Coordinates of C-alpha atoms (C1' of nucleotides) in Angstrom, one line a residue:
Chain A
X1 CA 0.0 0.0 0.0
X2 CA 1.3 3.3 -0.9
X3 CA 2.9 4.4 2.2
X4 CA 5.7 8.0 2.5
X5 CA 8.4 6.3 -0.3
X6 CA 5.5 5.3 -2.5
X7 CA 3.9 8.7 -2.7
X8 CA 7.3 10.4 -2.5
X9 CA 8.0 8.2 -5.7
X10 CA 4.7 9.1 -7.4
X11 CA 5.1 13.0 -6.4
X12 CA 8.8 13.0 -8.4
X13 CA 7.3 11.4 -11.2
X14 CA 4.4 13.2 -11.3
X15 CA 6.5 17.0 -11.2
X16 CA 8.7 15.5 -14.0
X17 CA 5.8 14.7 -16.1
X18 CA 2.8 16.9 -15.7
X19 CA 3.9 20.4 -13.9
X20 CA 3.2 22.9 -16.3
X21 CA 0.5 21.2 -18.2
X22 CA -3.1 22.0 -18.8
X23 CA -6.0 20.4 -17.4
X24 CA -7.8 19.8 -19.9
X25 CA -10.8 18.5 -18.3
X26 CA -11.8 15.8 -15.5
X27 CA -13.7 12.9 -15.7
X28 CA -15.5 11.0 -12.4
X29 CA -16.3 7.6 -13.1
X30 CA -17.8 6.8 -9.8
X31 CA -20.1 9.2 -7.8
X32 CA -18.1 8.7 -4.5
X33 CA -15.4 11.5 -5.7
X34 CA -17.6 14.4 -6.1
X35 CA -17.0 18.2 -7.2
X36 CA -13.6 17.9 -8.3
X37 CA -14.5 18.5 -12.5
X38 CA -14.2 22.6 -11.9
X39 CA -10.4 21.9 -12.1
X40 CA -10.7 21.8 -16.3
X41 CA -8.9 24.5 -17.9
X42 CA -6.1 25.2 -14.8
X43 CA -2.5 24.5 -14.8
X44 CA -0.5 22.7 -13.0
X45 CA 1.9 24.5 -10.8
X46 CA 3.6 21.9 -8.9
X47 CA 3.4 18.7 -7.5
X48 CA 3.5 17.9 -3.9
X49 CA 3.8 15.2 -0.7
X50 CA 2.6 16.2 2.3
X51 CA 2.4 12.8 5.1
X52 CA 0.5 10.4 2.2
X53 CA -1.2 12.9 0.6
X54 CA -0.5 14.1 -2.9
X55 CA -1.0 17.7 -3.8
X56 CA -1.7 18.8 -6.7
X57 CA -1.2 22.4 -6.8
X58 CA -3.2 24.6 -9.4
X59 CA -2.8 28.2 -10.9
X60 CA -5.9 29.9 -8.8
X61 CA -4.3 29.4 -5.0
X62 CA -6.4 25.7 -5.0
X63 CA -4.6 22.2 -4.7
X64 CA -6.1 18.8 -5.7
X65 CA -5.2 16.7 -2.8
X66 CA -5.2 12.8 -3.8
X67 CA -4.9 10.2 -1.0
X68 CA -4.3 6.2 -2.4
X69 CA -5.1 4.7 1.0
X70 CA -5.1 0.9 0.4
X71 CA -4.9 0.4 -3.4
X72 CA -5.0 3.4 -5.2
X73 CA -2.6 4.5 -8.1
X74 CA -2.3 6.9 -10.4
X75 CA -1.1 5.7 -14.2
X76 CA 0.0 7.9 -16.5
X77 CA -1.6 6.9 -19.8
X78 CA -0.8 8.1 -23.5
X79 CA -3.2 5.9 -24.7
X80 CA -7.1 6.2 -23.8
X81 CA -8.4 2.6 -22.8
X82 CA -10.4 2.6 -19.6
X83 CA -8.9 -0.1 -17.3
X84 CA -11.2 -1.9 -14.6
X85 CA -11.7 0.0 -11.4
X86 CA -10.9 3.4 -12.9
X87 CA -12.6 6.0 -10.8
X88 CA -11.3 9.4 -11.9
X89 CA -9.6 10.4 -15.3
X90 CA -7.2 13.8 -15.6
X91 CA -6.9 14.7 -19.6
X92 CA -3.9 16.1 -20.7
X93 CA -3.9 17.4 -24.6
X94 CA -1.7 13.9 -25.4
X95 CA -1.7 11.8 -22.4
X96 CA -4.3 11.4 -19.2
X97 CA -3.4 10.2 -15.5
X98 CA -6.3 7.7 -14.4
X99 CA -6.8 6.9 -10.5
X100 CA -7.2 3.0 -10.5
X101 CA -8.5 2.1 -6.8
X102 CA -9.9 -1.6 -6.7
X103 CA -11.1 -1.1 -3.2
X104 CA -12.3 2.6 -3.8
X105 CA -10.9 4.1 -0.6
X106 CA -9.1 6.3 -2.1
X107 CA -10.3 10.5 -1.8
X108 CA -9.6 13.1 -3.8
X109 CA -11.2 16.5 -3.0
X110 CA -10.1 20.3 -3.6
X111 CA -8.2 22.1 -0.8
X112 CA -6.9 25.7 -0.6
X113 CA -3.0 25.4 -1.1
X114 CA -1.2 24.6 1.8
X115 CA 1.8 26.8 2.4
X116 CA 4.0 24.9 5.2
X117 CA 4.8 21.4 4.9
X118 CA 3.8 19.7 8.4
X119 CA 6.4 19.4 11.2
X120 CA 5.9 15.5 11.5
X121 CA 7.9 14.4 8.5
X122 CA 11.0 12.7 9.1
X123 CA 12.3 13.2 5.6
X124 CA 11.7 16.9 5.4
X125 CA 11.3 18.4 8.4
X126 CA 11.0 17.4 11.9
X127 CA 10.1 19.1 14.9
X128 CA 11.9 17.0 17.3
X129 CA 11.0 19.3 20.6
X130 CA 7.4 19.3 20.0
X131 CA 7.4 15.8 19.3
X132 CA 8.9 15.1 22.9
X133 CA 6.6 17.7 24.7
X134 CA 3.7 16.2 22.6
X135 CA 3.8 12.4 21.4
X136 CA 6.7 10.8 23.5
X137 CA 4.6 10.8 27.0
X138 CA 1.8 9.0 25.2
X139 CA 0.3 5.5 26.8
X140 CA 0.0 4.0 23.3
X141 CA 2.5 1.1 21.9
X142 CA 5.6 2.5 20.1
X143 CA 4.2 0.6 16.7
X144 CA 0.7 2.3 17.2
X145 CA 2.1 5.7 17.4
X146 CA 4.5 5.1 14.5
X147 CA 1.2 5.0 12.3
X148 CA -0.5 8.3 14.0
X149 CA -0.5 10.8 11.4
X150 CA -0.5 13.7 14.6
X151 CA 2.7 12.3 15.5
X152 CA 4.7 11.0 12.4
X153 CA 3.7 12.0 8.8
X154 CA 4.0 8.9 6.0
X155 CA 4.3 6.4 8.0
X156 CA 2.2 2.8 7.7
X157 CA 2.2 -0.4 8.7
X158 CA 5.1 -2.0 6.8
X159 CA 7.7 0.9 7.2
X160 CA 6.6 0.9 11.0
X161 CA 7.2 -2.6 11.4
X162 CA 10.6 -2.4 9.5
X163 CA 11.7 0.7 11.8
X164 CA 11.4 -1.1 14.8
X165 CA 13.4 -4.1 13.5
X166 CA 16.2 -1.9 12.7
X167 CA 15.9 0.1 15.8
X168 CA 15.4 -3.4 18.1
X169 CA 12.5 -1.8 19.9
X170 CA 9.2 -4.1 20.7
X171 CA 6.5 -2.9 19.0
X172 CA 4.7 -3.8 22.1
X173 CA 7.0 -1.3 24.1
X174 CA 4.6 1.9 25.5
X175 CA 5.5 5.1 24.2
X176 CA 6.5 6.7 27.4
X177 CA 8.6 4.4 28.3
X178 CA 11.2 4.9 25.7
X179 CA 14.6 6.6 26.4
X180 CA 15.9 9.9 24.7
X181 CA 18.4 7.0 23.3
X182 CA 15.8 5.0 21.7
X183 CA 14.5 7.7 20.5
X184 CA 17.2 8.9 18.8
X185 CA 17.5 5.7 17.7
X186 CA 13.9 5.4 15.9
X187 CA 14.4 8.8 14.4
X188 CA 17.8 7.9 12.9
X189 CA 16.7 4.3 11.8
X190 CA 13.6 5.5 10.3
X191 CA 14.9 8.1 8.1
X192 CA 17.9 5.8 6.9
X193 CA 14.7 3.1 5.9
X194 CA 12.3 5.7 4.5
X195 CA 15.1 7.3 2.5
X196 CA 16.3 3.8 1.0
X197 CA 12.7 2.6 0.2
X198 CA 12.5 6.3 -2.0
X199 CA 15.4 5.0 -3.7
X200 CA 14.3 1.4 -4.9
X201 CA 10.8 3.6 -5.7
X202 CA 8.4 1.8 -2.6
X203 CA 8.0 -1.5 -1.5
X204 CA 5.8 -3.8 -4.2
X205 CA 4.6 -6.0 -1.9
X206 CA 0.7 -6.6 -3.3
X207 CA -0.5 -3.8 -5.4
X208 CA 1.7 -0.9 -5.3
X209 CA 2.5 0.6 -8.8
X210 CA 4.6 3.5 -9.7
X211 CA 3.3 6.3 -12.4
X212 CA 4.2 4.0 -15.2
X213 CA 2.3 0.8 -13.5
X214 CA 6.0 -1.0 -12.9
X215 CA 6.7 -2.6 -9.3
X216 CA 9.1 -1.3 -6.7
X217 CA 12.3 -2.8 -5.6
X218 CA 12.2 -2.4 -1.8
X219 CA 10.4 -5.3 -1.3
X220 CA 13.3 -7.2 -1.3
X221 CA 15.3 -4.9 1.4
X222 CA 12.0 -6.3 3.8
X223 CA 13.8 -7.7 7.0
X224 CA 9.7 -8.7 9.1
X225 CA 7.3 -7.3 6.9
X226 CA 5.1 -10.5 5.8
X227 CA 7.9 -12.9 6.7
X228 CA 6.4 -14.7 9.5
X229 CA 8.1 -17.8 10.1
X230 CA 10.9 -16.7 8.1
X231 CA 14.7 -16.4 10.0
X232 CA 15.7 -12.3 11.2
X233 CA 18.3 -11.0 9.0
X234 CA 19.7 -9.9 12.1
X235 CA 19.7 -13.3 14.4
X236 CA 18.7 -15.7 12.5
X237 CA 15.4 -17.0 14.7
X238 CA 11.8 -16.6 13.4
X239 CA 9.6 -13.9 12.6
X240 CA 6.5 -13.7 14.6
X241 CA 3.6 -12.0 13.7
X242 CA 0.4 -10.7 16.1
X243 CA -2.1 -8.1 16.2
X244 CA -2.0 -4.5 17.4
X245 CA -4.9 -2.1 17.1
X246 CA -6.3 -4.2 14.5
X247 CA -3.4 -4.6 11.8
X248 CA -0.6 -7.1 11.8
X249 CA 2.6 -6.4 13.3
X250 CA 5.7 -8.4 12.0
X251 CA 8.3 -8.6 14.5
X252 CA 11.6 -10.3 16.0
X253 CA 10.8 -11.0 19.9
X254 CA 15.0 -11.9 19.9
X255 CA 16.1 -8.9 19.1
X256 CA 13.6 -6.6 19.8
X257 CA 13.3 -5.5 23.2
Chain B
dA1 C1' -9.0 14.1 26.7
dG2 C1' -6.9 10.2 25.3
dA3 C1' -7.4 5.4 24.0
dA4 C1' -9.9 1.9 21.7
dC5 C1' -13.1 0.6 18.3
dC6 C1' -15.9 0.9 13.9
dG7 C1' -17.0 1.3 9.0
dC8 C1' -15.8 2.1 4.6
dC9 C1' -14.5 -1.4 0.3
dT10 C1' -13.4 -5.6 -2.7
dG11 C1' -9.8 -9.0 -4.3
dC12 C1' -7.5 -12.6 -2.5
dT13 C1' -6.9 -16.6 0.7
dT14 C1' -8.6 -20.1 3.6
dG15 C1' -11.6 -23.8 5.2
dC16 C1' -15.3 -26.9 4.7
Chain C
dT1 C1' -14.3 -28.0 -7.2
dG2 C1' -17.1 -24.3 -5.4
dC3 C1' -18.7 -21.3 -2.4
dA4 C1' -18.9 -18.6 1.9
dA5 C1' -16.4 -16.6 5.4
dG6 C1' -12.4 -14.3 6.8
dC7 C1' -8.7 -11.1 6.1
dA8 C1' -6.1 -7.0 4.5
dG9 C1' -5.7 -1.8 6.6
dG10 C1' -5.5 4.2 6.4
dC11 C1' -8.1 7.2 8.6
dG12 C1' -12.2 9.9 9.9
dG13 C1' -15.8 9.3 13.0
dT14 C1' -17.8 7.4 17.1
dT15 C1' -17.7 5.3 21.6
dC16 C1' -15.8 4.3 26.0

DNA sequence: AGAACCGCCTGCTTGC
DNA sequence: TGCAAGCAGGCGGTTC
């Protein structure tokens, strides 16, 4: 699922291919994305990430903010063929970017441009003092703050999982009872994972697509995600997997503590 | 107020 | 083999 390096991937793409361009008009094929077709005849300014959400800024001060959730992509397409599951079509005057979203969770709606980039990104910027005044105290498991949006931007359920591998942190561990070490730790181990998972453009693990509908290459760098059973990179023993908050954590109770 | 839970969705996997 | 139930999970909304 398209997570910070899978957006971060599309945005790049995206600012390459259509920044500058006219829309030239916007088609909705299913009547849970509504009021977006008053974007024909604006251009493209720039291209944006901000957490998971891509922003599409425009030249009157809006933005068309796209968020993939589970199984959303965008495709850029020089031919016209609808593919199943398309749910929204951009035309360019030679080519068109189609939002493909089995599952239809995905939400596009019209925002006034953001200025400032949120504080909770650890690839961009990072407001580590709030953070510890803010999120560190919390009574919540380390994984299940991972994946707040309030206290890190990007961040799901594989690249959390794959953080606190590298860091050797339980998952089950409670916030607050981290040190300003393991912290440190997390912050460092996270950016050095999210950064390398830009690299190999995301982690194709089910459905996840780039602009041009090839896989991503991080998959293979996976040392718990969806390897339960499996022997730790690290240790060699097995991977275990159980449930927090609902979703499936992937962990190595050796060396995580 | 903060933590836990629910519902939205449908393709794929599992079990009988 | 075929079909139904279960599972996957980001995130806004609701409940505890």
């Amino acid at each position: 699922m398209p997570e910070l390096p899978e957006v971060e991937t599309l945005c790049r793409q995206l600012r390459t291919r259509a920044a500058g361009l006219k829309i030239k008009f916007l088609t909705v094929y299913d009547a849970k994305i509504n009021g977006v077709e008053v974007v024909r005849g604006r251009i493209i300014q720039d291209i944006r990430r901000s957490g998971k959400t891509i922003l599409i800024d425009l030249d009157d001060a809006t933005s068309l903010a796209v968020h993939l959730r589970m199984t959303g992509r965008l495709l850029w397409k020089d031919n016209k063929t609808i593919s199943p599951h398309t749910r929204l079509r951009i035309s360019f005057e030679t080519a068109v970017i189609d939002l493909v979203d089995a599952r239809r969770f995905a939400t596009v709606k019209i925002v006034a441009t953001p200025q400032a980039p949120p504080a909770t990104d650890l690839t961009v910027h990072f407001d580590e003092q709030a953070f510890m005044e803010r999120q560190a105290k919390r009574k919540v498991n380390i994984k299940v703050l991972l994946m707040d949006a309030k206290a890190f931007s990007g961040i799901g359920n594989i690249y959390a999982c794959e953080i606190l591998h590298r860091a050797r942190i339980s998952p089950t561990r409670q916030a607050a009872t981290l040190s300003r070490d393991e912290w440190k730790k997390i912050f460092r181990e996270a950016r050095r994972i999210l950064k390398k998972a830009i690299d190999k453009r995301g982690t194709s693990i089910s459905d996840w697509r780039d602009l041009y509908n090839r896989p991503g290459e991080n998959q293979h760098e996976l040392a718990v995600y969806g390897r339960e059973g499996k022997a730790c990179p690290s240790c060699g023993g097995p991977i275990e997997r159980m449930k927090q908050g609902g979703r499936g954590t992937f962990h190595c109770p050796l060396c995580q503590k």
